[in-house]
Amino acid sequence: DVIMKRAANYWMAALQVHQHTEPLRTDRLGSSCGKYSWETDYTCESSTAPTCGVDGVAFPAAYLNSMRTCSERCTEFTCASTCTEGAACTCSSGSTGVVDTSGNLCEACTTEPEGDGLQYDFYVFVTIKDSAYCGGNTLAYATNCVRDQCDRPIFGHVNFCLSQVDLSGDKTDALVSTAVHELAHNLVFSSDLFRYFRNSDGTPKLPRDSEDDVEDEVEWWCSSSTDYEYPYSGGGRTYVDLSAAGLVNVFDERNIGSCPCPMNGVTRMDTSSGCVVTPSGYGWRTPRCVTKMITPKVLEKARDHFDCATLNGAELENQDTGLCSIVGSHWEQRIFMNELMAPVLIAGMPDPFLSVVTLALFEDSGWYQPDYSMADTLVKDLHWGYMRGCSFATEPCVQDGSTDFPDIWCTTDGDSSCSLDRSGVKQCSITTHDNVDPYIDGWEYFDSPSVGGVETADYCPMFQALITNRICTDVVNSITVTDPNYYREVLGTNSRCFDSSLRDMALSRYEDATQLCYEVECSNDFREYKVKVATSLDTSTSSAELGTCTRAGQTLARSDSLGEVTC
């Protein structure tokens, strides 16, 4: 309850919507429905409560609209009295009813009452249980299930997988971040919702037919990423080309090549096209398309975020977490990594942050006005990808075994680097994948195409694994590189990781820089900081000032030691 309230309070503070004049309700589901030739509306024999989400959470009667149902309708009848509107009549079967307005029918009807509804802008059903959708490391999942007259979602469902929920220690904040993430899926960030986006004046971005349904929807069938047929009449799924309305587009980047999927006029896809998103955990799979959200505000904020004035959109994940999806419902993990709407939480990565790019998607939906001050304040070189330029956002992470971003990507398994937040030391993680996709064509990072990193990050090798006994802020569980403390390291809550070769005279042969922990003390204006090293070889907690860092790349040294510390 506390977790969902905190998550809901965040979005209530971050978003404004056009409020409804009526309470939130949804329609009942009718069964055995039909109409005569002179009628305009269908009449159903009975009704049931609809359900919300893939787990089928039933709507209470209090949240439902009224509905008239007729258990029997017949054209042959006898009247107990004069056949006038509302008079009693008897159907040929013997059922008792009343004469309807047309005077041609005898109906035995009832009207289910209207519920009180909900005085909210959005309502979410929350469950906590293990289900068929809780495989692997899935912590939670979300579905939107009812839209209003402007297509904005008004009901949704979030389920937390019981076996993955951990309320111990400091895990609450992580669960709140998960709840905020899932609510974003409910509210806007779902490829199933993109087709319903509106212009700022409220008109639909995609054209509608006479029934107000999106035009040019294509029916198709799918059971998995390798078992589908497109198009397929009556297949139970619909897809519409979002590129036609300037919502998404595909680009030829990172040696991936042209996209064979149903966008920009492509009308068919076979099972060898690889267009259906594959959930993570399936081994090596080469992404077929670079798909990006190109709506105006998202484009503007993505260019600001990456400091790239020519950026063509915010990339969507191509190794997403749901089956049978042609367009992903998350930002691309490779460049957004631990942004709130990246697909998965990767072990060893810093806490999630929310960027203005995500808030921009809310604005471009036409349903919300976001408060951009509710996004996290980001710092270059501290937050993943922020202000890293065009090449970071559009070029391969590693080319021919080398990278332009050696503090993020790595090329040798086991190499170490300071974490981006400088709290500790991380290790390069490179995996050899068992399953190699035959589609690979000039896309691999190393000589062997089956070598790479995490799937959702396009297999880019990164400094991922946090070395648990080399966390600079952890005095209890971390250790200095040597004992005695020849590198003059300091462990503590104010310590941070530095690239350093500073060492005692006794280590004259060791010249290479490594990752070491020293205490820092920031100035009042946060424009510079002092670096402090251990006062002796016998301590890692007592410190003395080494010097002051005023710019990145500056070096500090001391006369009684060898080497230097790089700011």
PDB file of C-alpha atoms in Angstrom, residues 2-128:
ATOM      1  CA  VAL A   2       2.791   2.422   0.921  1.00  0.00           C
ATOM      2  CA  ILE A   3       4.750   1.532  -2.215  1.00  0.00           C
ATOM      3  CA  MET A   4       1.856   2.163  -4.604  1.00  0.00           C
ATOM      4  CA  LYS A   5       0.871   5.363  -2.802  1.00  0.00           C
ATOM      5  CA  ARG A   6       4.375   6.768  -3.188  1.00  0.00           C
ATOM      6  CA  ALA A   7       4.407   5.821  -6.873  1.00  0.00           C
ATOM      7  CA  ALA A   8       0.947   7.278  -7.480  1.00  0.00           C
ATOM      8  CA  ASN A   9       1.889  10.467  -5.626  1.00  0.00           C
ATOM      9  CA  TYR A  10       4.849  10.907  -7.946  1.00  0.00           C
ATOM     10  CA  TRP A  11       2.740  10.779 -11.102  1.00  0.00           C
ATOM     11  CA  MET A  12       0.025  12.938  -9.532  1.00  0.00           C
ATOM     12  CA  ALA A  13       2.650  15.606  -8.904  1.00  0.00           C
ATOM     13  CA  ALA A  14       4.275  15.207 -12.334  1.00  0.00           C
ATOM     14  CA  LEU A  15       1.196  15.139 -14.589  1.00  0.00           C
ATOM     15  CA  GLN A  16      -1.900  17.192 -15.296  1.00  0.00           C
ATOM     16  CA  VAL A  17      -4.898  15.897 -17.251  1.00  0.00           C
ATOM     17  CA  HIS A  18      -8.273  17.152 -18.403  1.00  0.00           C
ATOM     18  CA  GLN A  19     -10.510  15.948 -15.591  1.00  0.00           C
ATOM     19  CA  HIS A  20     -13.703  14.056 -16.271  1.00  0.00           C
ATOM     20  CA  THR A  21     -17.049  15.559 -15.310  1.00  0.00           C
ATOM     21  CA  GLU A  22     -18.405  12.075 -14.547  1.00  0.00           C
ATOM     22  CA  PRO A  23     -17.024   9.321 -12.289  1.00  0.00           C
ATOM     23  CA  LEU A  24     -14.884   6.629 -13.921  1.00  0.00           C
ATOM     24  CA  ARG A  25     -16.903   3.616 -15.059  1.00  0.00           C
ATOM     25  CA  THR A  26     -16.676   1.001 -17.763  1.00  0.00           C
ATOM     26  CA  ASP A  27     -19.244  -0.933 -19.774  1.00  0.00           C
ATOM     27  CA  ARG A  28     -20.552  -4.365 -18.917  1.00  0.00           C
ATOM     28  CA  LEU A  29     -19.953  -7.199 -21.373  1.00  0.00           C
ATOM     29  CA  GLY A  30     -23.033  -8.490 -23.183  1.00  0.00           C
ATOM     30  CA  SER A  31     -23.591 -12.043 -24.389  1.00  0.00           C
ATOM     31  CA  SER A  32     -25.966 -13.488 -26.987  1.00  0.00           C
ATOM     32  CA  CYS A  33     -26.478 -10.079 -28.549  1.00  0.00           C
ATOM     33  CA  GLY A  34     -28.463  -9.249 -31.667  1.00  0.00           C
ATOM     34  CA  LYS A  35     -30.654  -6.685 -33.367  1.00  0.00           C
ATOM     35  CA  TYR A  36     -33.543  -6.647 -35.804  1.00  0.00           C
ATOM     36  CA  SER A  37     -33.267  -4.916 -39.154  1.00  0.00           C
ATOM     37  CA  TRP A  38     -35.113  -1.802 -37.990  1.00  0.00           C
ATOM     38  CA  GLU A  39     -32.923  -1.369 -34.880  1.00  0.00           C
ATOM     39  CA  THR A  40     -29.725   0.654 -34.587  1.00  0.00           C
ATOM     40  CA  ASP A  41     -28.374  -0.837 -31.342  1.00  0.00           C
ATOM     41  CA  TYR A  42     -27.717  -4.389 -30.267  1.00  0.00           C
ATOM     42  CA  THR A  43     -29.613  -5.927 -27.367  1.00  0.00           C
ATOM     43  CA  CYS A  44     -28.051  -8.701 -25.283  1.00  0.00           C
ATOM     44  CA  GLU A  45     -29.651 -11.497 -23.304  1.00  0.00           C
ATOM     45  CA  SER A  46     -27.316 -11.145 -20.326  1.00  0.00           C
ATOM     46  CA  SER A  47     -24.276  -9.226 -19.087  1.00  0.00           C
ATOM     47  CA  THR A  48     -21.153  -9.924 -17.087  1.00  0.00           C
ATOM     48  CA  ALA A  49     -18.471  -7.784 -15.479  1.00  0.00           C
ATOM     49  CA  PRO A  50     -15.426  -7.174 -17.708  1.00  0.00           C
ATOM     50  CA  THR A  51     -11.922  -8.007 -16.533  1.00  0.00           C
ATOM     51  CA  CYS A  52      -8.736  -5.960 -16.476  1.00  0.00           C
ATOM     52  CA  GLY A  53      -5.251  -7.114 -17.423  1.00  0.00           C
ATOM     53  CA  VAL A  54      -3.795 -10.429 -18.515  1.00  0.00           C
ATOM     54  CA  ASP A  55      -4.709 -11.933 -15.130  1.00  0.00           C
ATOM     55  CA  GLY A  56      -8.395 -11.158 -15.581  1.00  0.00           C
ATOM     56  CA  VAL A  57      -9.122  -8.992 -12.532  1.00  0.00           C
ATOM     57  CA  ALA A  58     -12.917  -8.534 -12.468  1.00  0.00           C
ATOM     58  CA  PHE A  59     -14.449  -5.070 -12.234  1.00  0.00           C
ATOM     59  CA  PRO A  60     -16.718  -4.604  -9.203  1.00  0.00           C
ATOM     60  CA  ALA A  61     -20.345  -3.711  -9.970  1.00  0.00           C
ATOM     61  CA  ALA A  62     -19.747  -0.278  -8.424  1.00  0.00           C
ATOM     62  CA  TYR A  63     -17.429   0.609 -11.334  1.00  0.00           C
ATOM     63  CA  LEU A  64     -19.832  -0.405 -14.114  1.00  0.00           C
ATOM     64  CA  ASN A  65     -22.282   1.463 -16.311  1.00  0.00           C
ATOM     65  CA  SER A  66     -25.931   0.430 -16.410  1.00  0.00           C
ATOM     66  CA  MET A  67     -27.054  -2.028 -19.080  1.00  0.00           C
ATOM     67  CA  ARG A  68     -30.451  -3.227 -20.290  1.00  0.00           C
ATOM     68  CA  THR A  69     -30.642  -6.931 -21.093  1.00  0.00           C
ATOM     69  CA  CYS A  70     -33.530  -8.949 -22.468  1.00  0.00           C
ATOM     70  CA  SER A  71     -33.694 -12.634 -21.647  1.00  0.00           C
ATOM     71  CA  GLU A  72     -36.220 -13.174 -24.444  1.00  0.00           C
ATOM     72  CA  ARG A  73     -37.249 -11.167 -27.505  1.00  0.00           C
ATOM     73  CA  CYS A  74     -39.892 -12.454 -29.877  1.00  0.00           C
ATOM     74  CA  THR A  75     -42.098 -11.158 -32.685  1.00  0.00           C
ATOM     75  CA  GLU A  76     -44.975 -13.545 -31.966  1.00  0.00           C
ATOM     76  CA  PHE A  77     -46.851 -12.520 -28.862  1.00  0.00           C
ATOM     77  CA  THR A  78     -50.263 -12.221 -27.306  1.00  0.00           C
ATOM     78  CA  CYS A  79     -51.210  -9.305 -25.116  1.00  0.00           C
ATOM     79  CA  ALA A  80     -52.982  -9.677 -21.813  1.00  0.00           C
ATOM     80  CA  SER A  81     -54.675  -6.388 -22.617  1.00  0.00           C
ATOM     81  CA  THR A  82     -54.555  -3.763 -25.343  1.00  0.00           C
ATOM     82  CA  CYS A  83     -51.160  -3.866 -27.091  1.00  0.00           C
ATOM     83  CA  THR A  84     -49.851  -0.494 -26.060  1.00  0.00           C
ATOM     84  CA  GLU A  85     -46.374   0.632 -25.172  1.00  0.00           C
ATOM     85  CA  GLY A  86     -45.358  -0.822 -21.827  1.00  0.00           C
ATOM     86  CA  ALA A  87     -48.338  -3.163 -21.583  1.00  0.00           C
ATOM     87  CA  ALA A  88     -47.857  -6.745 -20.460  1.00  0.00           C
ATOM     88  CA  CYS A  89     -47.514  -9.401 -23.171  1.00  0.00           C
ATOM     89  CA  THR A  90     -46.819 -13.071 -23.404  1.00  0.00           C
ATOM     90  CA  CYS A  91     -44.282 -14.509 -25.813  1.00  0.00           C
ATOM     91  CA  SER A  92     -45.122 -17.673 -27.723  1.00  0.00           C
ATOM     92  CA  SER A  93     -42.868 -19.569 -25.348  1.00  0.00           C
ATOM     93  CA  GLY A  94     -44.986 -18.425 -22.439  1.00  0.00           C
ATOM     94  CA  SER A  95     -42.534 -15.892 -21.031  1.00  0.00           C
ATOM     95  CA  THR A  96     -44.076 -12.720 -19.690  1.00  0.00           C
ATOM     96  CA  GLY A  97     -42.715  -9.435 -20.988  1.00  0.00           C
ATOM     97  CA  VAL A  98     -43.742  -5.963 -22.088  1.00  0.00           C
ATOM     98  CA  VAL A  99     -44.369  -4.370 -25.460  1.00  0.00           C
ATOM     99  CA  ASP A 100     -41.381  -2.272 -26.551  1.00  0.00           C
ATOM    100  CA  THR A 101     -41.408   1.104 -28.322  1.00  0.00           C
ATOM    101  CA  SER A 102     -41.631  -0.377 -31.821  1.00  0.00           C
ATOM    102  CA  GLY A 103     -44.798  -2.258 -30.929  1.00  0.00           C
ATOM    103  CA  ASN A 104     -43.407  -5.259 -32.782  1.00  0.00           C
ATOM    104  CA  LEU A 105     -41.647  -7.057 -29.947  1.00  0.00           C
ATOM    105  CA  CYS A 106     -42.546  -8.700 -26.685  1.00  0.00           C
ATOM    106  CA  GLU A 107     -39.516  -8.464 -24.400  1.00  0.00           C
ATOM    107  CA  ALA A 108     -38.659  -9.826 -20.954  1.00  0.00           C
ATOM    108  CA  CYS A 109     -36.020  -7.271 -19.939  1.00  0.00           C
ATOM    109  CA  THR A 110     -34.137  -5.997 -16.898  1.00  0.00           C
ATOM    110  CA  THR A 111     -31.754  -3.083 -16.387  1.00  0.00           C
ATOM    111  CA  GLU A 112     -28.577  -3.528 -14.388  1.00  0.00           C
ATOM    112  CA  PRO A 113     -28.071  -0.395 -12.250  1.00  0.00           C
ATOM    113  CA  GLU A 114     -25.260   2.085 -12.774  1.00  0.00           C
ATOM    114  CA  GLY A 115     -22.478   1.913 -10.179  1.00  0.00           C
ATOM    115  CA  ASP A 116     -21.243   4.912  -8.224  1.00  0.00           C
ATOM    116  CA  GLY A 117     -17.983   4.947 -10.185  1.00  0.00           C
ATOM    117  CA  LEU A 118     -14.727   6.506  -9.036  1.00  0.00           C
ATOM    118  CA  GLN A 119     -13.876  10.181  -8.599  1.00  0.00           C
ATOM    119  CA  TYR A 120     -10.368   9.801 -10.007  1.00  0.00           C
ATOM    120  CA  ASP A 121      -8.502  10.472 -13.255  1.00  0.00           C
ATOM    121  CA  PHE A 122      -7.051   6.945 -13.318  1.00  0.00           C
ATOM    122  CA  TYR A 123      -7.577   3.816 -11.254  1.00  0.00           C
ATOM    123  CA  VAL A 124      -5.260   0.820 -11.050  1.00  0.00           C
ATOM    124  CA  PHE A 125      -6.002  -2.659  -9.726  1.00  0.00           C
ATOM    125  CA  VAL A 126      -2.970  -4.029  -7.858  1.00  0.00           C
ATOM    126  CA  THR A 127      -2.332  -7.693  -7.159  1.00  0.00           C
ATOM    127  CA  ILE A 128       0.595  -9.532  -5.593  1.00  0.00           C
TER     128      ILE A 128
END
